[in-house]
Coordinates of C-alpha atoms and ligand atoms in Angstrom, one line a residue:
X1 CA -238.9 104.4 -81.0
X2 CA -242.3 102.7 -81.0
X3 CA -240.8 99.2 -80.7
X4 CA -238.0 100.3 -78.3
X5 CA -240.5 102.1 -76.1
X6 CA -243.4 98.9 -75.7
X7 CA -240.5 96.8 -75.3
X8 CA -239.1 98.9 -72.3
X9 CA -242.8 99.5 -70.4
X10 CA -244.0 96.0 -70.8
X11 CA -240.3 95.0 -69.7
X12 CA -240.4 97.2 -66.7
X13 CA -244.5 95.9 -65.8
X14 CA -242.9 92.5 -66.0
X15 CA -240.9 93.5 -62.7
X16 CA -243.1 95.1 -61.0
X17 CA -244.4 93.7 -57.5
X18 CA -247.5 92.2 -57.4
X19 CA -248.8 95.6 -54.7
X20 CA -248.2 97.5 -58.1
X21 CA -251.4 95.8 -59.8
X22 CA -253.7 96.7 -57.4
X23 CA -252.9 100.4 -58.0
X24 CA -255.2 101.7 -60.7
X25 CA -252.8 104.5 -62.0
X26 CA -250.0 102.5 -62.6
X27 CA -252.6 100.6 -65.3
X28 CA -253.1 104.3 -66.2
X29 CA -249.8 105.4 -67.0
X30 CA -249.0 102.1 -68.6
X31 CA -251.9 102.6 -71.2
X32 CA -250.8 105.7 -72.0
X33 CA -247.5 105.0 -72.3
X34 CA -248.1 102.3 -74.7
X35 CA -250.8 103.9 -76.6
X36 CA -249.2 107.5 -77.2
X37 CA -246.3 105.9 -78.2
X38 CA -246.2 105.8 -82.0
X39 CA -248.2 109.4 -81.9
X40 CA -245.5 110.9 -79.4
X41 CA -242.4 109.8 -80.9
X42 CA -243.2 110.8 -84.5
X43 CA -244.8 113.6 -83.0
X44 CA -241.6 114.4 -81.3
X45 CA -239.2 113.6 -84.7
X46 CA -241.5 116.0 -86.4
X47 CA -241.5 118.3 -84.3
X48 CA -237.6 118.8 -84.6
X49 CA -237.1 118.5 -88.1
X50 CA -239.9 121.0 -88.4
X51 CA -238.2 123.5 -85.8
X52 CA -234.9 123.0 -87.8
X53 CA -236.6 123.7 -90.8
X54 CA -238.4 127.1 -89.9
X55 CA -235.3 127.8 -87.7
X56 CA -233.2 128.3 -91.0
X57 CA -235.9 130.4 -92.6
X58 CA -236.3 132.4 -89.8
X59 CA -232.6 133.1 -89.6
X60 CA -232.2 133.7 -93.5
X61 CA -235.7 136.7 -92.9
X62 CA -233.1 137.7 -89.8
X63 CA -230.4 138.8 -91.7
X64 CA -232.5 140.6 -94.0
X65 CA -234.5 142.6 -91.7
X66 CA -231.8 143.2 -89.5
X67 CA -230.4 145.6 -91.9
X68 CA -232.8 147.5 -92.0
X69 CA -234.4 147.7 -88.5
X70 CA -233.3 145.1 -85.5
X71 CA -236.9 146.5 -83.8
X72 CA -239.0 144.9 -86.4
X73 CA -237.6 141.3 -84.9
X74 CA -238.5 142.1 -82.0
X75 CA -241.8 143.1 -82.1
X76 CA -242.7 140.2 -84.7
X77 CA -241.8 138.2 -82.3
X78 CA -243.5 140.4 -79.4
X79 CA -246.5 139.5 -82.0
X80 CA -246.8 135.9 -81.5
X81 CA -246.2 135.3 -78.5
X82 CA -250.1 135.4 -77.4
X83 CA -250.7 133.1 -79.8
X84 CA -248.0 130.4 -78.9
X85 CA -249.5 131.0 -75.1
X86 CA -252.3 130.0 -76.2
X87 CA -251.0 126.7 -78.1
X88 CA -248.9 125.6 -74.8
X89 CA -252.0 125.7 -72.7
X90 CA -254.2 124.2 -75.4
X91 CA -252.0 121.0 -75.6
X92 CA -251.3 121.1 -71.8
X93 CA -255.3 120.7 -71.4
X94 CA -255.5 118.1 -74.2
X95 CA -253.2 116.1 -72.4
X96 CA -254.6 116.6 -68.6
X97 CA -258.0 116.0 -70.1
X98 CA -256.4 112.5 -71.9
X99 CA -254.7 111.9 -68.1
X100 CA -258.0 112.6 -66.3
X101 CA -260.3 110.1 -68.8
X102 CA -257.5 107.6 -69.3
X103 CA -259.6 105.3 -66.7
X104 CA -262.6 105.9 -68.1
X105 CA -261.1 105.0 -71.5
X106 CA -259.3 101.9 -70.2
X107 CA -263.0 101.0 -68.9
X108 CA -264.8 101.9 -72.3
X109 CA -262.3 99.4 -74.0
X110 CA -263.2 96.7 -70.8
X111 CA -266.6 96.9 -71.7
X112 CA -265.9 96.5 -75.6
X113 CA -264.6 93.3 -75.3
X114 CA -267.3 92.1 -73.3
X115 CA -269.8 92.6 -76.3
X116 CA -267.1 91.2 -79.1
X117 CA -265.2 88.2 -77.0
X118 CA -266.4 84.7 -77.7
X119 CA -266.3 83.8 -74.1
X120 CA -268.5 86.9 -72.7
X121 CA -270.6 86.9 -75.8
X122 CA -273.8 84.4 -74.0
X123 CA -273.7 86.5 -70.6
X124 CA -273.6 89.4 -72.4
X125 CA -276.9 88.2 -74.9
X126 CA -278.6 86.8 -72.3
X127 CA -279.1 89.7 -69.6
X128 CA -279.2 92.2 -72.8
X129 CA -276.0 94.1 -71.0
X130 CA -275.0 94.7 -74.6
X131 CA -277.9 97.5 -74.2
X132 CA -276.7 99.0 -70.7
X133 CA -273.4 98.6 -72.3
X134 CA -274.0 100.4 -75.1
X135 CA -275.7 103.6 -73.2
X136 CA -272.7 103.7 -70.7
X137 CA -270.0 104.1 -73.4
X138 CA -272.8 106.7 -75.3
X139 CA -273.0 108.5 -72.0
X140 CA -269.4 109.1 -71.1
X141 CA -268.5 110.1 -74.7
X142 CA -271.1 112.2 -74.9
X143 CA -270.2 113.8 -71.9
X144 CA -266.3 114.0 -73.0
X145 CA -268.2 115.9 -76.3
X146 CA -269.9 118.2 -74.2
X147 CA -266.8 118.8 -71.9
X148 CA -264.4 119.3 -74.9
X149 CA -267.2 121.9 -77.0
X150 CA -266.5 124.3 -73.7
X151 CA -262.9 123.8 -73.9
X152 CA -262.8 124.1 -77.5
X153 CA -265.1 127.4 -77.6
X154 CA -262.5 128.9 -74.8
X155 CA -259.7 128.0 -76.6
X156 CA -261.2 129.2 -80.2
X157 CA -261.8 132.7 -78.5
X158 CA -258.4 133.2 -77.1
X159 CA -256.8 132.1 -80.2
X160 CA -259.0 134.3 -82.5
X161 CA -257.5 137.6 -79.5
X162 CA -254.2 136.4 -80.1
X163 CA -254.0 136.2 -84.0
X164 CA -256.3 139.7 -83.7
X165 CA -253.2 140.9 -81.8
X166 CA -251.0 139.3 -83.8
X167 CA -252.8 141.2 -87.9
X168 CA -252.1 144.7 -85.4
X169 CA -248.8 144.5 -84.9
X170 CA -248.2 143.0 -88.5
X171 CA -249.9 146.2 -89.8
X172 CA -247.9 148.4 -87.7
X173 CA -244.8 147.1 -88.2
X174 CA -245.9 147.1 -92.1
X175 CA -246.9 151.0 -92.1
X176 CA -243.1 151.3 -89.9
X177 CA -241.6 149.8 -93.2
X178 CA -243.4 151.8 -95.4
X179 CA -242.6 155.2 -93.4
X180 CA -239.2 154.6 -93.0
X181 CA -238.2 153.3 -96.6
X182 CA -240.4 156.2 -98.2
X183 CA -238.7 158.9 -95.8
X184 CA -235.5 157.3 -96.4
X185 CA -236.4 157.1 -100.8
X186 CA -235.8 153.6 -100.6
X187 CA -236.4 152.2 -104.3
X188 CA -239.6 149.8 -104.6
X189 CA -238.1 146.6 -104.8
X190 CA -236.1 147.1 -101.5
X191 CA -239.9 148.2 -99.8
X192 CA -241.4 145.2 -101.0
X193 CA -237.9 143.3 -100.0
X194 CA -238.4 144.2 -96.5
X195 CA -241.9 143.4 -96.4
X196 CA -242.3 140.2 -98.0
X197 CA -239.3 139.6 -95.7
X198 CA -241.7 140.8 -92.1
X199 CA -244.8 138.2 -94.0
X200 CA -242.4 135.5 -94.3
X201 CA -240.5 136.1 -91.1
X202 CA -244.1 136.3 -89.5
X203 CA -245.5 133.1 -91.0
X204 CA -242.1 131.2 -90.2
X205 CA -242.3 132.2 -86.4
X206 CA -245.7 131.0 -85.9
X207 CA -244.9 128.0 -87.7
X208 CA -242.1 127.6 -85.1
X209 CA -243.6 128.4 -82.2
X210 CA -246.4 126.4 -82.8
X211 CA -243.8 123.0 -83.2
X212 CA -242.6 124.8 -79.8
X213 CA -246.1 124.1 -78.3
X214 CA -246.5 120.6 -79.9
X215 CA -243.1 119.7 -78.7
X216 CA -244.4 120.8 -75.1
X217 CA -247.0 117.9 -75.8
X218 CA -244.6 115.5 -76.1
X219 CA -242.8 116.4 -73.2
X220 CA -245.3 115.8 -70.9
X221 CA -245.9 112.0 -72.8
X222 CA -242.4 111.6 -71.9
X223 CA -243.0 113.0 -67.9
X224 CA -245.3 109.7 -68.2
X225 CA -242.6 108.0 -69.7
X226 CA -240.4 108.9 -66.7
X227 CA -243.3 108.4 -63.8
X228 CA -243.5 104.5 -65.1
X229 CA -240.1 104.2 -65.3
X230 CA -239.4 105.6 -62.0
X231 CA -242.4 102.6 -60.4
X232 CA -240.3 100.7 -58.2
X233 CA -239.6 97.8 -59.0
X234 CA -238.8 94.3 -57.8
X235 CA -235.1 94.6 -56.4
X236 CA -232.6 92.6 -58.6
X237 CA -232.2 89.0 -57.6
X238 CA -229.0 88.1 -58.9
X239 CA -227.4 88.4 -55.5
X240 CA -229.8 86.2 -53.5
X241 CA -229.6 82.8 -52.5
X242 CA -231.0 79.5 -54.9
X243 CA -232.2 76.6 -53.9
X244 CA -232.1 73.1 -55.3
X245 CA -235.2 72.0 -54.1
X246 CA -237.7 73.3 -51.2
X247 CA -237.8 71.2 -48.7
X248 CA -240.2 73.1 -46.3
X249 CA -242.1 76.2 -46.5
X250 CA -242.7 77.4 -42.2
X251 CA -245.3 80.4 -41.7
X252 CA -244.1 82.0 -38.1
X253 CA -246.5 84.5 -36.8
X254 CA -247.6 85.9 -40.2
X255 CA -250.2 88.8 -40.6
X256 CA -250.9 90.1 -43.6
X257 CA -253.5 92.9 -45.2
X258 CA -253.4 94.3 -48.8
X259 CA -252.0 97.7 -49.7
X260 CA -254.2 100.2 -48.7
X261 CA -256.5 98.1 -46.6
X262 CA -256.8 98.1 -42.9
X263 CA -258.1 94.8 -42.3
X264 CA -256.0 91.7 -41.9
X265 CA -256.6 89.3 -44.8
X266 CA -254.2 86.8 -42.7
X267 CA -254.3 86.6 -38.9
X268 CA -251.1 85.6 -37.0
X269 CA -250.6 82.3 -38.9
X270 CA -247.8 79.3 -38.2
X271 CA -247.9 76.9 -40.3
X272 CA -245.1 74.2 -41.5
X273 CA -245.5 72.9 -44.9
X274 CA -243.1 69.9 -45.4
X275 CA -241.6 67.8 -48.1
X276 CA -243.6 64.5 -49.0
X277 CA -247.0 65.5 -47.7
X278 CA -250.3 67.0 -49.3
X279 CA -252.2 70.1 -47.8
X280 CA -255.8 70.6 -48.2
X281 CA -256.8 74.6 -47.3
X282 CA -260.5 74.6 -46.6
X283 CA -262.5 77.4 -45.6
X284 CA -265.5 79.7 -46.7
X285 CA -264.8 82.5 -49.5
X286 CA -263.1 85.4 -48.3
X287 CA -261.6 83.2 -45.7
X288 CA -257.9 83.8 -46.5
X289 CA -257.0 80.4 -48.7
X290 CA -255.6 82.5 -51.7
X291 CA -253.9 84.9 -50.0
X292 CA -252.7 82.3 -48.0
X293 CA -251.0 81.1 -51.5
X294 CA -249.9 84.5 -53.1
X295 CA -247.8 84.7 -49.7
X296 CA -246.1 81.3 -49.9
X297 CA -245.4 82.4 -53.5
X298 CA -243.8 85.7 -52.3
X299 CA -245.9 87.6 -54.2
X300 CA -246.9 89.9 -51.4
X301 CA -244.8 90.4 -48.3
X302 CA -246.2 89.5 -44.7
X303 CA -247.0 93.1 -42.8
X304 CA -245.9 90.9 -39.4
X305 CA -244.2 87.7 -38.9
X306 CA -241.9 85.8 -41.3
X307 CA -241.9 82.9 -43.9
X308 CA -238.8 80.6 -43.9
X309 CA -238.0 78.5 -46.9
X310 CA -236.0 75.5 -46.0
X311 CA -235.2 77.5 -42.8
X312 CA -234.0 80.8 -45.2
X313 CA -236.1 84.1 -44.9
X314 CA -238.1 83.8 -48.2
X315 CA -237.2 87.4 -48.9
X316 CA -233.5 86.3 -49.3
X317 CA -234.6 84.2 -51.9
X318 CA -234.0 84.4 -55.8
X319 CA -237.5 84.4 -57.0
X320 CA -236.9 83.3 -60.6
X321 CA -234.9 80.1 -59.2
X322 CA -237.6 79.7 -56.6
X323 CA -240.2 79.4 -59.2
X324 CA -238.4 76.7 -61.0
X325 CA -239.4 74.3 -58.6
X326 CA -243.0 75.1 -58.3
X327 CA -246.2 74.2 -60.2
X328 CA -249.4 76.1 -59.7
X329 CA -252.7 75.9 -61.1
X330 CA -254.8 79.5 -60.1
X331 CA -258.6 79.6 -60.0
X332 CA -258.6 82.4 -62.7
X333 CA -256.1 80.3 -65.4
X334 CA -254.8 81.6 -68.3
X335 CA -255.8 80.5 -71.5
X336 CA -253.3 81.2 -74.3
X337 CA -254.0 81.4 -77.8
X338 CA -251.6 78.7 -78.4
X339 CA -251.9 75.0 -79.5
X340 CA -252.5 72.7 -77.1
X341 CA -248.9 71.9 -76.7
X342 CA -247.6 75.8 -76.7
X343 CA -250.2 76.0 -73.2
X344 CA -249.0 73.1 -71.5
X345 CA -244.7 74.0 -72.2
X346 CA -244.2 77.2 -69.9
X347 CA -240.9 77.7 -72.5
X348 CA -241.5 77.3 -76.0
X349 CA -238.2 77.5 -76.9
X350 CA -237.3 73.9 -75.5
X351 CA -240.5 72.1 -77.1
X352 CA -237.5 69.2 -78.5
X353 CA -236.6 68.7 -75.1
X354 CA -239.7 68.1 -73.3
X355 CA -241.9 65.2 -73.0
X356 CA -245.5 66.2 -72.1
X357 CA -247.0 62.9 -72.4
X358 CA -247.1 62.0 -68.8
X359 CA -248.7 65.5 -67.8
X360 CA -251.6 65.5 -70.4
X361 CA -252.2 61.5 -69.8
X362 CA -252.2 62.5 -65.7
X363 CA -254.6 65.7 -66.7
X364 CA -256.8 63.3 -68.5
X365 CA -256.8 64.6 -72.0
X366 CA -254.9 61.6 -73.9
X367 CA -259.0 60.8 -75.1
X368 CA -259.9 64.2 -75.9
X369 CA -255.9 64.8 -77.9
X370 CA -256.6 61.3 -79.7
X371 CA -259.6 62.6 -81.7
X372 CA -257.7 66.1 -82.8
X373 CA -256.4 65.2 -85.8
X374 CA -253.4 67.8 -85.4
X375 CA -252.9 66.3 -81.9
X376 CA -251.0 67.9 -79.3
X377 CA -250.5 70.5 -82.6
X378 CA -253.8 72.2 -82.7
X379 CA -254.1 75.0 -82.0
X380 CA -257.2 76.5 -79.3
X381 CA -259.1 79.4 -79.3
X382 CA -261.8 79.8 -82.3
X383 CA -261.5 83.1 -81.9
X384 CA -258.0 82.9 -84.0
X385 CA -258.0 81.7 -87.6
X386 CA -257.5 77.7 -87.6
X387 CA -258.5 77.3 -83.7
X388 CA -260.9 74.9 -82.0
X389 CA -262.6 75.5 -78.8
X390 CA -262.4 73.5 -75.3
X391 CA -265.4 73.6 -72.9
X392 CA -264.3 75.3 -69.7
X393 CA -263.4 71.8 -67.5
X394 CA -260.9 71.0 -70.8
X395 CA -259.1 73.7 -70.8
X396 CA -258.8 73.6 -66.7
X397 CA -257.6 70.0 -67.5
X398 CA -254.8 71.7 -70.1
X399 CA -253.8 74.5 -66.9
X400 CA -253.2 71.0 -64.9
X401 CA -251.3 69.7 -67.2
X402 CA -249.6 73.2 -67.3
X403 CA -249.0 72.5 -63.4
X404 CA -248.1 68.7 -63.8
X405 CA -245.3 69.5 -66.5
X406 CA -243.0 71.2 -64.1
X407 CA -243.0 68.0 -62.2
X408 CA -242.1 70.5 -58.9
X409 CA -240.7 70.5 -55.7
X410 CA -244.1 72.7 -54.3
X411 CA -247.6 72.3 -56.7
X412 CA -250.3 74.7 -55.6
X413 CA -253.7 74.0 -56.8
X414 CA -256.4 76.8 -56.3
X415 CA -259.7 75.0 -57.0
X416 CA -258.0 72.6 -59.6
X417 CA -261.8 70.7 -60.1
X418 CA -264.0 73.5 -60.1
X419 CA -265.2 72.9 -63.7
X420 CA -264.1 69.2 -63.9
X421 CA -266.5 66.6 -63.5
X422 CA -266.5 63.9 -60.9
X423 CA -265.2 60.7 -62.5
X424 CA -262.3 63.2 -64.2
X425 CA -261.4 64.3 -61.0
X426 CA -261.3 61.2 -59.3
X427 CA -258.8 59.9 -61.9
X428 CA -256.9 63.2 -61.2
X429 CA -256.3 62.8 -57.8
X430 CA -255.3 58.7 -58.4
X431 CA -252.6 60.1 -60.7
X432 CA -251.5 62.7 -58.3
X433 CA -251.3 59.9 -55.5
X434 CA -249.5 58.0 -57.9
X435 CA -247.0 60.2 -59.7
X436 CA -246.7 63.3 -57.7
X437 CA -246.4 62.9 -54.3
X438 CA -242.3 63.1 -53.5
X439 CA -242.9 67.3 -53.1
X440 CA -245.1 69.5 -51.4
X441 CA -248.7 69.5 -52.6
X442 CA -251.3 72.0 -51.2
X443 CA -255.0 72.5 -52.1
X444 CA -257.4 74.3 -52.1
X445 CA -260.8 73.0 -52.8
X446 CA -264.2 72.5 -51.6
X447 CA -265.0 68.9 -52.8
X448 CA -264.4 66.8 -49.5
X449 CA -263.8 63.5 -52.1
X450 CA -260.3 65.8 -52.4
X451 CA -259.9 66.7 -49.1
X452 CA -259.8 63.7 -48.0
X453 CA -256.8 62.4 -49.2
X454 CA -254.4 65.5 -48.1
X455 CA -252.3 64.4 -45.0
X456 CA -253.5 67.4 -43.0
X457 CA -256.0 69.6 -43.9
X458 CA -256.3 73.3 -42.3
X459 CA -259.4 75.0 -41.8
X460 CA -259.2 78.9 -42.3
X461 CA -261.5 81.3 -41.0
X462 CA -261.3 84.6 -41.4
X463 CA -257.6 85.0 -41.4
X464 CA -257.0 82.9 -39.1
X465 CA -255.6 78.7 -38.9
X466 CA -258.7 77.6 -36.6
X467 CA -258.1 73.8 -37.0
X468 CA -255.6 71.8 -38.7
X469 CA -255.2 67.8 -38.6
X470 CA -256.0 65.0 -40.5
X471 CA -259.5 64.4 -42.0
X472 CA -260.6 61.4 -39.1
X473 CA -258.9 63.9 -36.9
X474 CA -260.9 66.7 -37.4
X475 CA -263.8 64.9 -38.1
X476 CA -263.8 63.6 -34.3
X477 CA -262.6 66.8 -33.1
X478 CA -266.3 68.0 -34.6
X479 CA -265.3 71.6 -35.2
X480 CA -265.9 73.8 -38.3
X481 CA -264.3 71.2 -40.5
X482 CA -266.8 68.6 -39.3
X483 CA -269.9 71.2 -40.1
X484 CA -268.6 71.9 -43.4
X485 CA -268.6 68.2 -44.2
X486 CA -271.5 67.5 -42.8
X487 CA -273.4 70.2 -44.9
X488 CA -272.0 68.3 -48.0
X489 CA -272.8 65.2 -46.9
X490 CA -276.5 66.3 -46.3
X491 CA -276.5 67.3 -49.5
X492 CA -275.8 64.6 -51.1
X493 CA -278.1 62.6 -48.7
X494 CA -280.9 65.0 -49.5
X495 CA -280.6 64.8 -53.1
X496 CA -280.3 60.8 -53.0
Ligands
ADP1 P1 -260.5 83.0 -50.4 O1 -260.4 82.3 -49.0 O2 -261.8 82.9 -50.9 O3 -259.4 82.5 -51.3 P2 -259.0 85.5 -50.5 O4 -257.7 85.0 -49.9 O5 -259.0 85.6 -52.0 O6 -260.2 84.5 -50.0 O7 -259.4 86.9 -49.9 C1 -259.3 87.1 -48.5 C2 -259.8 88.6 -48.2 O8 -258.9 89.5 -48.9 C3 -261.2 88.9 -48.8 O9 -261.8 89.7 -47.9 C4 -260.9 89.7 -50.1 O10 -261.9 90.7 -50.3 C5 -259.6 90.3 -49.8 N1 -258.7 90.5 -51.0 C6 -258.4 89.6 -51.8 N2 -257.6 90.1 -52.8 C7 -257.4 91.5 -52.5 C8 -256.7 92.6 -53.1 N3 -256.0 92.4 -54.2 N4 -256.8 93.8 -52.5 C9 -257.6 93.9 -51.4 N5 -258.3 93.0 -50.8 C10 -258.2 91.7 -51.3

């Protein structure tokens, strides 16, 4: 249950649209769903096989009693029920508490990494936020301790009114037997028959009712279940068009703003993107260059306007085929705890196949691969037994190999050089010139050394295309572009 119930929530959060992860519940009910699982389902199978079990015993106290007097049923079970009240809403407050901290809990285990993970472990030293850290995660349990003593103290109380109920009508229906079998000259082994019988009946009910209550538990895990299975998802691609390669990517009057936000991140935008040429997007942060990207990669949907792939609506596009043919290398990379080979192959499975020697040669880590004595074989990450670790421009280098392995149609590079030094990058963007040029190649970067050798470059500002040309163009054209490069060139000059 465990394994089939992981498998089918990180199945369904592989299809969900990318407005899906900027909604914090969604995170929430996926955590839970995942976490609860083992706990819930065995809870669940427990739960039944103990209902079964008491169910027979209760039955077998049944027949017994009912001989005697059908009323004593009833009010044994009139008895408990106070008590299995109490159990429902004690579980059903457990589990909206676990709902209500579930963000808080997802936070608390945010912050834990930051004071065990290799990568964090300096930052974290060095401003002593281990400290501040430390007290936050103190303060919130100790506020979820003082919260659950109240809850605790309220439940105890009512529990301790119900079982109180509970003794009296156990006694009354006990002194009931003992009238009736005494005024009837029952023999002593039938009175202490029918007694033991009410104990065991008694004990057996509450035993039952209380799997009842834990069941109840369970069912609200599996109302989770049911909310994250219900998410919408991506609608099934099988019927939509593929391409064999992308030709041209056209922006025609696009607006865009994220879910929930008011303001435009993208501002009426036309654009053509075509085969054979390289893009350079340049603009200051917040400008719009990323989003500018997730939209090309269909990854949001424009609130206005449309984007045509070789002439087709791109929402009429199979996704999975369209992604075939692209590369991309994103500012925040993924680093997998894989060997140097299992990062740059997007499909392990096909390793045989695959020649990654022009991509890691074109990335510039034949030097750096020559020393490893495993080669492309070793494995990364220190924090895993047998792993060695890259400094931050290397293991950008391996994500651009990553990119330069697809050998695509459309490569996207989101501030490919931001941690790579100057002569690497230089050699980068020769072998880019060189070996990648037949597709569509857009950047984004901030280094002018790259800018300049895009075949248009367009300047975003605030949502909006403000200039667009080549970089002699818009350097005569002295607009934003030409201030931008002028501040770098100043720079430079200043420091020299
Ligand atoms: P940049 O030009 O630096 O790449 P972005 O395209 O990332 O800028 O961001 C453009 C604007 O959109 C910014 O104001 C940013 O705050 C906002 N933004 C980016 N991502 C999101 C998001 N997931 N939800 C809401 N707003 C976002």
């Amino acid at each position: 249950m465990n394994l089939f119930i992981t498998d089918k929530v990180l199945n369904k959060t592989l299809k969900l649209p990318m407005q899906k992860y900027d909604d914090s519940s969604i995170y929430n009910d996926v955590n839970i769903a995942i976490t609860r699982s083992t706990q819930n389902c065995m809870g669940l199978l427990d739960s039944i096989t103990e209902i079964l079990y008491y169910g027979v015993e209760i039955i077998s106290f049944i027949v017994i009693l009912i001989y005697f007097d059908w009323k004593i049923i009833i009010l044994s079970v009139f008895g408990a029920l106070p008590a299995l009240y109490v159990s429902i809403k004690a579980n059903k407050h457990w589990f909206i508490k676990l709902n209500t901290r579930i963000e808080k809990l997802r936070h608390i285990d945010y912050l834990k990494e930051l004071l065990i993970k290799n990568e964090y472990i300096k930052e974290t030293k060095l401003y002593n936020m281990g400290n501040k850290i430390l007290k936050y995660i103190d303060n919130c349990f100790e506020s979820f301790i003082s919260q659950d003593k109240k809850a605790r103290k309220r439940i105890s109380i009512k529990r301790t009114v119900a079982q109180f109920f509970d003794e009296m009508i156990t006694l009354l229906i006990k002194a009931w037997i003992l009238l009736l079998c005494l005024s009837q000259h029952q023999p002593v082994g039938s009175i202490v028959l029918y007694l033991n019988s009410q104990e065991n009946l008694k004990s057996s009910l509450m035993a039952f009712l209380n799997e009842l209550a834990r069941i109840q538990d369970n069912v609200l895990y599996l109302q989770v279940l049911k909310r994250v299975d219900e998410v919408e998802v991506i609608c099934e691609e099988a019927g939509k068009q593929k391409i064999s390669s992308i030709e041209s990517i056209e922006f025609r009057n696009v607006s865009f703003s994220y879910p929930g936000q008011t303001v435009m991140a993208i501002k009426n935008v036309s654009l053509m993107f075509e085969r054979g040429k390289t893009y350079s997007v340049v603009g200051l942060n917040g400008a719009g260059k990323t989003t500018l990207l997730k939209l090309i990669l269909g990854l949001y949907t424009p609130v206005t306007g449309e984007i045509l792939l070789n002439g087709l609506k791109l929402d009429e596009i199979n996704m999975e085929n369209y992604y075939l043919h692209i590369g991309a290398i994103f500012q925040d990379f993924i680093k997998y705890p894989f060997t140097i080979e299992g990062n740059v192959l997007s499909d392990l499975d096909n390793t045989q196949d695959k020649d990654i020697d022009l991509a890691l040669q074109c990335a510039g880590l034949k030097e750096l691969i020559k020393k490893l004595p495993k080669g492309i074989k070793t494995k990364l990450m220190r924090e895993w037994s047998g792993g060695i670790e890259l400094s931050q421009g290397q293991w950008q280098k391996i994500a651009i190999a990553r990119c330069f392995n697809r050998n695509a149609d459309l490569m996207i590079l989101d501030e490919p050089f931001s941690a790579i030094d100057i002569e690497s990058e230089n050699c980068i963007v020769k072998n880019i010139k060189q070996y990648f040029q037949g597709g569509i190649n857009i950047f984004i970067t901030h280094h002018f050394s790259s800018i300049s050798m895009a075949d248009e470059v367009i300047v975003i500002d605030n949502g909006r295309v403000i200039e667009q040309g080549t970089h002699s163009q818009l350097i005569e054209n002295k607009g934003k572009y030409f201030e931008l490069y002028s501040e770098q060139l100043n720079t430079l000059k200043n420091i020299g």
